[in-house]
Amino acid sequence: MSKLKTALLFVLITLPCFNYGQHTDQINSNRPGKSMSAFAVGKSVFQIESGLYGIKENHRLLGYDAKGFGLDFTLRWGLFMEKLELIADLQYQNEKFTTPYSVVDKKALKQTVLGAKYLIYDPFKNYEKKVNIYSWKANHKFDWHQMIPAVSIFAGANLSFSDNPYSFTNQASISPKIMLITQNHLGDGTWVFVTNIIADYISTDYPSYGYVLTLTKGFNDQWSGFVENQGFKSDFYSDAIVRGGAAYLLNKDMQIDASISTNFKDTPTVLYGGIGFSWRYDANYQEVRMSLDKGGNKKTKSQKKVEKKNKKRKDEIENTQ
């Protein structure tokens, strides 16, 4: 297999509701990519995203090999309001680290992050794309509004435990993690572009700074796909990774996925792939509708017509994913 494994596989990132909050008719999962979407799961909604992966590393200069497996587990909980989401992100890894002189088994929680995400700006709120009944060209010209991204921030903490072989210091510590998230919906609405700008382990001796860029395409009601580039840099370790994955919608609340990743260097080479499952519980969710009447008066017939049109548009977009 060549070093650059070209893989165009797929992830499901569904679209937000226009003027109807952030809850969608279909599950909105971040798997199997590593980026975080700007929109929350919705108030009172619980969502679990989990997966198993295998990993293989080889370091040309240090002469070591590492093989193993891991488990990703993420809990997302919409709390208090539509724009807010609490997140617990855990990663357990078990690997055998082999050098010419020794064999070491490493197994522990490689990552434990607790935090919250908040939507700062939603470009779809109170926005209606007007239809020109006299011009086909006007209706199909490039919509510059789609270049305005939804914007969220994430703030949380990394929890590192003592005697952890994956810890920089091998001591118990708590360090901040912050992230700026943007999300654009392009073309006919089936393309989604997500950007994450990340500052991690900020208060430690080895702060890490990075990014994740994810481009997603919804192909039909069940299948969607993504390609992704992730980069990070610190005094401890730096790398750039390319990733692709596939997701299939089992029903409106369940998704399965698969992915593969590799990097561009041999210090070390990295290859890993995995499968995953996402599940949503939204029985307690109550639809939140945002009135277009800012004055709080009774809606006019035209305003009701706009809401009906936006609802229809949202359903059409979600059915393409």
mmCIF file of C-alpha atoms in Angstrom:
data_model
loop_
_atom_site.group_PDB
_atom_site.id
_atom_site.type_symbol
_atom_site.label_atom_id
_atom_site.label_comp_id
_atom_site.label_asym_id
_atom_site.label_seq_id
_atom_site.Cartn_x
_atom_site.Cartn_y
_atom_site.Cartn_z
ATOM 1 C CA MET A 1 0.000 0.000 0.000
ATOM 2 C CA SER A 2 1.434 3.429 -0.963
ATOM 3 C CA LYS A 3 2.284 6.021 1.664
ATOM 4 C CA LEU A 4 -0.431 8.365 0.470
ATOM 5 C CA LYS A 5 -3.547 6.243 0.865
ATOM 6 C CA THR A 6 -6.147 8.003 -1.206
ATOM 7 C CA ALA A 7 -9.481 7.463 0.485
ATOM 8 C CA LEU A 8 -12.663 9.325 -0.224
ATOM 9 C CA LEU A 9 -15.054 7.944 2.366
ATOM 10 C CA PHE A 10 -17.841 9.563 4.195
ATOM 11 C CA VAL A 11 -19.193 11.277 7.368
ATOM 12 C CA LEU A 12 -22.695 12.475 8.201
ATOM 13 C CA ILE A 13 -22.980 16.109 9.196
ATOM 14 C CA THR A 14 -26.560 17.208 8.784
ATOM 15 C CA LEU A 15 -27.704 20.782 8.286
ATOM 16 C CA PRO A 16 -29.182 23.151 10.865
ATOM 17 C CA CYS A 17 -32.845 24.062 10.883
ATOM 18 C CA PHE A 18 -33.695 27.400 9.314
ATOM 19 C CA ASN A 19 -35.494 29.527 11.941
ATOM 20 C CA TYR A 20 -36.394 26.416 13.938
ATOM 21 C CA GLY A 21 -33.480 26.009 16.352
ATOM 22 C CA GLN A 22 -30.586 23.571 15.979
ATOM 23 C CA HIS A 23 -32.300 20.206 16.411
ATOM 24 C CA THR A 24 -32.613 18.326 13.110
ATOM 25 C CA ASP A 25 -34.966 15.589 11.995
ATOM 26 C CA GLN A 26 -31.922 13.348 11.467
ATOM 27 C CA ILE A 27 -28.995 12.768 13.812
ATOM 28 C CA ASN A 28 -26.178 15.321 13.536
ATOM 29 C CA SER A 29 -22.950 13.433 14.323
ATOM 30 C CA ASN A 30 -19.347 14.650 14.253
ATOM 31 C CA ARG A 31 -18.101 11.125 13.466
ATOM 32 C CA PRO A 32 -16.040 9.786 11.902
ATOM 33 C CA GLY A 33 -14.044 13.003 11.398
ATOM 34 C CA LYS A 34 -12.146 14.845 14.120
ATOM 35 C CA SER A 35 -13.707 18.276 13.630
ATOM 36 C CA MET A 36 -16.500 19.650 15.803
ATOM 37 C CA SER A 37 -19.545 21.141 14.070
ATOM 38 C CA ALA A 38 -20.774 24.609 15.024
ATOM 39 C CA PHE A 39 -24.343 23.581 15.832
ATOM 40 C CA ALA A 40 -25.543 21.893 19.024
ATOM 41 C CA VAL A 41 -27.718 18.783 19.233
ATOM 42 C CA GLY A 42 -30.686 20.711 20.647
ATOM 43 C CA LYS A 43 -32.056 21.429 24.102
ATOM 44 C CA SER A 44 -32.652 18.289 26.255
ATOM 45 C CA VAL A 45 -31.110 16.005 23.601
ATOM 46 C CA PHE A 46 -28.528 13.339 24.547
ATOM 47 C CA GLN A 47 -26.168 11.965 21.923
ATOM 48 C CA ILE A 48 -23.479 9.269 22.107
ATOM 49 C CA GLU A 49 -20.745 8.978 19.464
ATOM 50 C CA SER A 50 -18.344 6.047 19.866
ATOM 51 C CA GLY A 51 -15.974 3.912 17.835
ATOM 52 C CA LEU A 52 -13.152 1.351 17.782
ATOM 53 C CA TYR A 53 -9.918 1.946 15.893
ATOM 54 C CA GLY A 54 -6.635 0.223 15.157
ATOM 55 C CA ILE A 55 -3.328 2.100 14.905
ATOM 56 C CA LYS A 56 0.131 1.370 13.464
ATOM 57 C CA GLU A 57 3.235 3.570 13.794
ATOM 58 C CA ASN A 58 6.853 3.277 12.696
ATOM 59 C CA HIS A 59 9.618 5.767 13.489
ATOM 60 C CA ARG A 60 12.506 5.700 10.994
ATOM 61 C CA LEU A 61 15.047 7.545 13.178
ATOM 62 C CA LEU A 62 14.213 6.122 16.604
ATOM 63 C CA GLY A 63 13.624 2.639 15.225
ATOM 64 C CA TYR A 64 10.444 1.805 17.078
ATOM 65 C CA ASP A 65 7.155 0.196 16.041
ATOM 66 C CA ALA A 66 3.820 0.646 17.759
ATOM 67 C CA LYS A 67 0.647 -1.337 17.150
ATOM 68 C CA GLY A 68 -2.567 -1.287 19.070
ATOM 69 C CA PHE A 69 -6.223 -0.350 19.287
ATOM 70 C CA GLY A 70 -8.370 2.250 20.956
ATOM 71 C CA LEU A 71 -11.881 3.363 21.864
ATOM 72 C CA ASP A 72 -13.364 6.819 21.278
ATOM 73 C CA PHE A 73 -16.385 7.903 23.334
ATOM 74 C CA THR A 74 -18.119 11.277 23.166
ATOM 75 C CA LEU A 75 -21.223 12.358 25.068
ATOM 76 C CA ARG A 76 -23.072 15.461 23.843
ATOM 77 C CA TRP A 77 -25.889 16.972 25.908
ATOM 78 C CA GLY A 78 -28.018 19.969 24.954
ATOM 79 C CA LEU A 79 -28.646 21.873 28.163
ATOM 80 C CA PHE A 80 -30.573 25.026 29.173
ATOM 81 C CA MET A 81 -30.836 26.458 25.624
ATOM 82 C CA GLU A 82 -30.620 25.567 21.937
ATOM 83 C CA LYS A 83 -27.216 27.208 21.510
ATOM 84 C CA LEU A 84 -25.439 25.417 24.373
ATOM 85 C CA GLU A 85 -23.984 21.907 24.394
ATOM 86 C CA LEU A 86 -22.025 20.117 27.130
ATOM 87 C CA ILE A 87 -19.378 17.690 25.873
ATOM 88 C CA ALA A 88 -17.376 14.844 27.429
ATOM 89 C CA ASP A 89 -14.715 13.472 25.066
ATOM 90 C CA LEU A 90 -12.748 10.362 26.118
ATOM 91 C CA GLN A 91 -10.164 8.247 24.297
ATOM 92 C CA TYR A 92 -8.682 4.991 25.599
ATOM 93 C CA GLN A 93 -5.674 3.457 23.817
ATOM 94 C CA ASN A 94 -3.850 0.125 24.264
ATOM 95 C CA GLU A 95 -0.671 -0.434 22.251
ATOM 96 C CA LYS A 96 2.565 -2.410 22.225
ATOM 97 C CA PHE A 97 5.624 -0.213 21.860
ATOM 98 C CA THR A 98 8.588 -2.173 20.423
ATOM 99 C CA THR A 99 12.210 -0.977 20.162
ATOM 100 C CA PRO A 100 15.386 -2.968 19.374
ATOM 101 C CA TYR A 101 15.999 -3.197 23.132
ATOM 102 C CA SER A 102 12.590 -3.460 24.790
ATOM 103 C CA VAL A 103 8.874 -4.112 24.493
ATOM 104 C CA VAL A 104 6.518 -1.859 26.465
ATOM 105 C CA ASP A 105 2.744 -2.129 26.822
ATOM 106 C CA LYS A 106 1.007 1.235 27.041
ATOM 107 C CA LYS A 107 -2.654 1.401 28.021
ATOM 108 C CA ALA A 108 -4.552 4.290 29.570
ATOM 109 C CA LEU A 109 -6.960 7.120 28.896
ATOM 110 C CA LYS A 110 -5.059 9.028 26.222
ATOM 111 C CA GLN A 111 -7.514 11.917 26.281
ATOM 112 C CA THR A 112 -10.104 13.178 28.761
ATOM 113 C CA VAL A 113 -11.741 16.479 27.828
ATOM 114 C CA LEU A 114 -14.757 18.089 29.527
ATOM 115 C CA GLY A 115 -16.209 21.313 28.158
ATOM 116 C CA ALA A 116 -19.030 23.259 26.566
ATOM 117 C CA LYS A 117 -19.796 24.670 23.115
ATOM 118 C CA TYR A 118 -21.851 27.808 22.487
ATOM 119 C CA LEU A 119 -23.197 29.138 19.184
ATOM 120 C CA ILE A 120 -22.255 32.812 18.830
ATOM 121 C CA TYR A 121 -23.691 33.518 15.395
ATOM 122 C CA ASP A 122 -26.176 31.718 13.149
ATOM 123 C CA PRO A 123 -26.340 33.158 9.597
ATOM 124 C CA PHE A 124 -29.639 31.353 8.952
ATOM 125 C CA LYS A 125 -31.515 33.027 11.807
ATOM 126 C CA ASN A 126 -34.272 35.259 10.392
ATOM 127 C CA TYR A 127 -32.820 34.791 6.889
ATOM 128 C CA GLU A 128 -34.972 34.045 3.868
ATOM 129 C CA LYS A 129 -33.561 33.471 0.410
ATOM 130 C CA LYS A 130 -35.917 35.414 -1.810
ATOM 131 C CA VAL A 131 -37.239 33.861 -4.998
ATOM 132 C CA ASN A 132 -37.438 35.924 -8.179
ATOM 133 C CA ILE A 133 -40.404 34.555 -10.120
ATOM 134 C CA TYR A 134 -39.353 36.509 -13.219
ATOM 135 C CA SER A 135 -35.725 35.355 -13.546
ATOM 136 C CA TRP A 136 -34.281 31.830 -13.631
ATOM 137 C CA LYS A 137 -30.783 33.343 -13.768
ATOM 138 C CA ALA A 138 -31.349 35.388 -10.617
ATOM 139 C CA ASN A 139 -32.542 32.319 -8.722
ATOM 140 C CA HIS A 140 -29.498 30.239 -9.748
ATOM 141 C CA LYS A 141 -26.721 32.792 -9.349
ATOM 142 C CA PHE A 142 -24.097 32.338 -6.657
ATOM 143 C CA ASP A 143 -25.528 33.060 -3.206
ATOM 144 C CA TRP A 144 -22.929 35.129 -1.357
ATOM 145 C CA HIS A 145 -24.824 34.654 1.905
ATOM 146 C CA GLN A 146 -23.547 31.080 2.099
ATOM 147 C CA MET A 147 -20.017 32.451 2.539
ATOM 148 C CA ILE A 148 -21.051 33.766 5.962
ATOM 149 C CA PRO A 149 -20.265 30.988 8.470
ATOM 150 C CA ALA A 150 -21.993 29.932 11.629
ATOM 151 C CA VAL A 151 -19.577 30.625 14.494
ATOM 152 C CA SER A 152 -19.196 28.807 17.809
ATOM 153 C CA ILE A 153 -16.664 28.664 20.610
ATOM 154 C CA PHE A 154 -15.645 25.685 22.728
ATOM 155 C CA ALA A 155 -14.003 25.964 26.131
ATOM 156 C CA GLY A 156 -12.989 23.061 28.295
ATOM 157 C CA ALA A 157 -10.270 21.286 30.237
ATOM 158 C CA ASN A 158 -7.902 18.392 29.624
ATOM 159 C CA LEU A 159 -7.674 16.056 32.609
ATOM 160 C CA SER A 160 -4.354 14.200 32.847
ATOM 161 C CA PHE A 161 -3.847 11.520 35.478
ATOM 162 C CA SER A 162 -0.645 10.480 37.243
ATOM 163 C CA ASP A 163 1.388 7.547 35.909
ATOM 164 C CA ASN A 164 -0.279 7.975 32.517
ATOM 165 C CA PRO A 165 2.143 6.818 29.767
ATOM 166 C CA TYR A 166 0.507 9.232 27.300
ATOM 167 C CA SER A 167 0.939 12.291 29.548
ATOM 168 C CA PHE A 168 3.651 14.852 28.768
ATOM 169 C CA THR A 169 4.717 15.095 32.420
ATOM 170 C CA ASN A 170 3.434 11.778 33.817
ATOM 171 C CA GLN A 171 1.778 13.837 36.575
ATOM 172 C CA ALA A 172 -1.845 14.664 37.322
ATOM 173 C CA SER A 173 -2.860 18.017 35.864
ATOM 174 C CA ILE A 174 -5.719 20.095 34.481
ATOM 175 C CA SER A 175 -5.082 22.349 31.470
ATOM 176 C CA PRO A 176 -7.396 24.544 29.366
ATOM 177 C CA LYS A 177 -8.529 23.802 25.815
ATOM 178 C CA ILE A 178 -10.260 26.391 23.608
ATOM 179 C CA MET A 179 -11.528 26.225 20.060
ATOM 180 C CA LEU A 180 -13.006 28.532 17.422
ATOM 181 C CA ILE A 181 -15.481 26.729 15.147
ATOM 182 C CA THR A 182 -16.939 27.913 11.820
ATOM 183 C CA GLN A 183 -19.378 26.125 9.520
ATOM 184 C CA ASN A 184 -20.522 26.977 5.981
ATOM 185 C CA HIS A 185 -23.266 25.394 3.881
ATOM 186 C CA LEU A 186 -22.345 25.582 0.223
ATOM 187 C CA GLY A 187 -23.902 25.035 -3.187
ATOM 188 C CA ASP A 188 -27.247 23.264 -3.048
ATOM 189 C CA GLY A 189 -26.938 22.731 0.709
ATOM 190 C CA THR A 190 -25.447 19.227 0.555
ATOM 191 C CA TRP A 191 -21.888 20.546 0.896
ATOM 192 C CA VAL A 192 -20.655 21.517 4.378
ATOM 193 C CA PHE A 193 -17.279 23.055 5.240
ATOM 194 C CA VAL A 194 -16.168 23.082 8.897
ATOM 195 C CA THR A 195 -13.083 24.749 10.353
ATOM 196 C CA ASN A 196 -11.695 24.245 13.864
ATOM 197 C CA ILE A 197 -8.856 26.408 15.212
ATOM 198 C CA ILE A 198 -7.530 24.842 18.421
ATOM 199 C CA ALA A 199 -5.324 25.829 21.361
ATOM 200 C CA ASP A 200 -4.706 22.853 23.662
ATOM 201 C CA TYR A 201 -2.767 22.152 26.886
ATOM 202 C CA ILE A 202 -2.369 25.926 27.161
ATOM 203 C CA SER A 203 -1.006 26.159 30.694
ATOM 204 C CA THR A 204 1.516 23.300 30.362
ATOM 205 C CA ASP A 205 5.151 23.290 29.235
ATOM 206 C CA TYR A 206 4.000 21.778 25.925
ATOM 207 C CA PRO A 207 1.060 23.828 24.570
ATOM 208 C CA SER A 208 -0.316 22.567 21.271
ATOM 209 C CA TYR A 209 -1.871 24.619 18.473
ATOM 210 C CA GLY A 210 -3.709 23.162 15.519
ATOM 211 C CA TYR A 211 -6.523 23.131 13.011
ATOM 212 C CA VAL A 212 -9.009 20.747 11.418
ATOM 213 C CA LEU A 213 -10.561 21.387 7.986
ATOM 214 C CA THR A 214 -13.465 19.149 6.946
ATOM 215 C CA LEU A 215 -15.397 19.135 3.663
ATOM 216 C CA THR A 216 -18.566 17.033 3.660
ATOM 217 C CA LYS A 217 -20.928 15.989 0.872
ATOM 218 C CA GLY A 218 -24.364 14.430 1.341
ATOM 219 C CA PHE A 219 -25.091 12.014 -1.517
ATOM 220 C CA ASN A 220 -28.592 10.736 -0.728
ATOM 221 C CA ASP A 221 -30.913 10.005 2.184
ATOM 222 C CA GLN A 222 -28.505 7.490 3.761
ATOM 223 C CA TRP A 223 -24.943 8.137 2.521
ATOM 224 C CA SER A 224 -22.645 11.109 2.980
ATOM 225 C CA GLY A 225 -18.892 11.615 2.868
ATOM 226 C CA PHE A 226 -15.950 13.774 3.850
ATOM 227 C CA VAL A 227 -12.277 14.497 3.346
ATOM 228 C CA GLU A 228 -10.317 16.126 6.139
ATOM 229 C CA ASN A 229 -6.950 17.673 6.924
ATOM 230 C CA GLN A 230 -5.737 17.983 10.512
ATOM 231 C CA GLY A 231 -2.544 19.654 11.675
ATOM 232 C CA PHE A 232 -1.035 20.374 15.071
ATOM 233 C CA LYS A 233 2.256 21.713 16.361
ATOM 234 C CA SER A 234 3.973 21.689 19.743
ATOM 235 C CA ASP A 235 7.467 21.260 21.175
ATOM 236 C CA PHE A 236 6.480 17.697 22.076
ATOM 237 C CA TYR A 237 5.009 16.506 18.759
ATOM 238 C CA SER A 238 3.858 17.983 15.437
ATOM 239 C CA ASP A 239 2.138 16.360 12.485
ATOM 240 C CA ALA A 240 -0.267 16.741 9.561
ATOM 241 C CA ILE A 241 -2.891 14.078 8.891
ATOM 242 C CA VAL A 242 -5.287 13.423 6.024
ATOM 243 C CA ARG A 243 -8.472 11.505 6.675
ATOM 244 C CA GLY A 244 -11.531 10.154 4.901
ATOM 245 C CA GLY A 245 -14.561 8.271 6.120
ATOM 246 C CA ALA A 246 -18.019 6.945 5.350
ATOM 247 C CA ALA A 247 -21.284 7.180 7.268
ATOM 248 C CA TYR A 248 -24.604 5.418 6.730
ATOM 249 C CA LEU A 249 -27.873 6.517 8.337
ATOM 250 C CA LEU A 250 -29.683 3.503 9.824
ATOM 251 C CA ASN A 251 -32.646 5.618 10.936
ATOM 252 C CA LYS A 252 -33.223 9.184 12.056
ATOM 253 C CA ASP A 253 -31.442 8.552 15.396
ATOM 254 C CA MET A 254 -28.699 6.031 14.487
ATOM 255 C CA GLN A 255 -25.622 6.176 12.273
ATOM 256 C CA ILE A 256 -22.698 3.833 11.540
ATOM 257 C CA ASP A 257 -19.377 4.944 10.057
ATOM 258 C CA ALA A 258 -15.883 3.930 8.927
ATOM 259 C CA SER A 259 -12.692 5.928 8.411
ATOM 260 C CA ILE A 260 -8.998 5.751 7.543
ATOM 261 C CA SER A 261 -6.164 8.208 8.299
ATOM 262 C CA THR A 262 -2.493 8.655 7.456
ATOM 263 C CA ASN A 263 0.217 11.306 7.632
ATOM 264 C CA PHE A 264 2.999 12.661 5.386
ATOM 265 C CA LYS A 265 6.188 11.923 7.333
ATOM 266 C CA ASP A 266 8.175 8.953 8.633
ATOM 267 C CA THR A 267 9.066 10.254 12.104
ATOM 268 C CA PRO A 268 6.773 8.455 12.691
ATOM 269 C CA THR A 269 4.542 7.142 9.935
ATOM 270 C CA VAL A 270 0.960 6.848 11.176
ATOM 271 C CA LEU A 271 -1.842 4.691 9.806
ATOM 272 C CA TYR A 272 -5.105 4.054 11.577
ATOM 273 C CA GLY A 273 -8.660 3.177 10.715
ATOM 274 C CA GLY A 274 -11.834 2.402 12.556
ATOM 275 C CA ILE A 275 -15.576 1.924 12.690
ATOM 276 C CA GLY A 276 -18.129 3.722 14.824
ATOM 277 C CA PHE A 277 -21.705 4.190 15.918
ATOM 278 C CA SER A 278 -23.747 7.275 16.878
ATOM 279 C CA TRP A 279 -27.077 7.296 18.710
ATOM 280 C CA ARG A 280 -29.403 10.127 19.719
ATOM 281 C CA TYR A 281 -32.137 10.322 22.352
ATOM 282 C CA ASP A 282 -34.502 13.227 21.711
ATOM 283 C CA ALA A 283 -37.823 12.075 23.181
ATOM 284 C CA ASN A 284 -37.858 15.086 25.528
ATOM 285 C CA TYR A 285 -37.107 17.616 22.816
ATOM 286 C CA GLN A 286 -39.696 20.314 22.151
ATOM 287 C CA GLU A 287 -39.392 22.235 18.912
ATOM 288 C CA VAL A 288 -38.207 25.807 19.410
ATOM 289 C CA ARG A 289 -39.496 28.210 16.800
ATOM 290 C CA MET A 290 -38.071 31.690 16.430
ATOM 291 C CA SER A 291 -40.651 34.285 15.535
ATOM 292 C CA LEU A 292 -39.802 36.546 12.622
ATOM 293 C CA ASP A 293 -41.919 39.224 14.281
ATOM 294 C CA LYS A 294 -39.375 41.058 16.448
ATOM 295 C CA GLY A 295 -42.027 43.296 17.945
ATOM 296 C CA GLY A 296 -43.790 40.389 19.630
ATOM 297 C CA ASN A 297 -47.117 41.136 17.894
ATOM 298 C CA LYS A 298 -49.358 38.561 16.290
ATOM 299 C CA LYS A 299 -47.820 37.145 13.119
ATOM 300 C CA THR A 300 -49.175 38.316 9.809
ATOM 301 C CA LYS A 301 -50.196 35.956 7.018
ATOM 302 C CA SER A 302 -47.018 36.795 5.133
ATOM 303 C CA GLN A 303 -44.864 35.908 8.157
ATOM 304 C CA LYS A 304 -46.671 32.598 8.571
ATOM 305 C CA LYS A 305 -46.107 31.938 4.866
ATOM 306 C CA VAL A 306 -42.367 32.607 5.277
ATOM 307 C CA GLU A 307 -42.162 30.185 8.225
ATOM 308 C CA LYS A 308 -43.975 27.492 6.220
ATOM 309 C CA LYS A 309 -41.608 28.018 3.294
ATOM 310 C CA ASN A 310 -38.534 27.823 5.543
ATOM 311 C CA LYS A 311 -39.813 24.625 7.154
ATOM 312 C CA LYS A 312 -40.355 23.055 3.738
ATOM 313 C CA ARG A 313 -36.879 24.106 2.648
ATOM 314 C CA LYS A 314 -35.327 22.584 5.772
ATOM 315 C CA ASP A 315 -37.097 19.258 5.160
ATOM 316 C CA GLU A 316 -35.987 19.187 1.509
ATOM 317 C CA ILE A 317 -32.333 19.808 2.487
ATOM 318 C CA GLU A 318 -32.355 17.122 5.183
ATOM 319 C CA ASN A 319 -33.876 14.582 2.788
ATOM 320 C CA THR A 320 -30.870 14.994 0.481
ATOM 321 C CA GLN A 321 -28.455 13.860 3.168
#
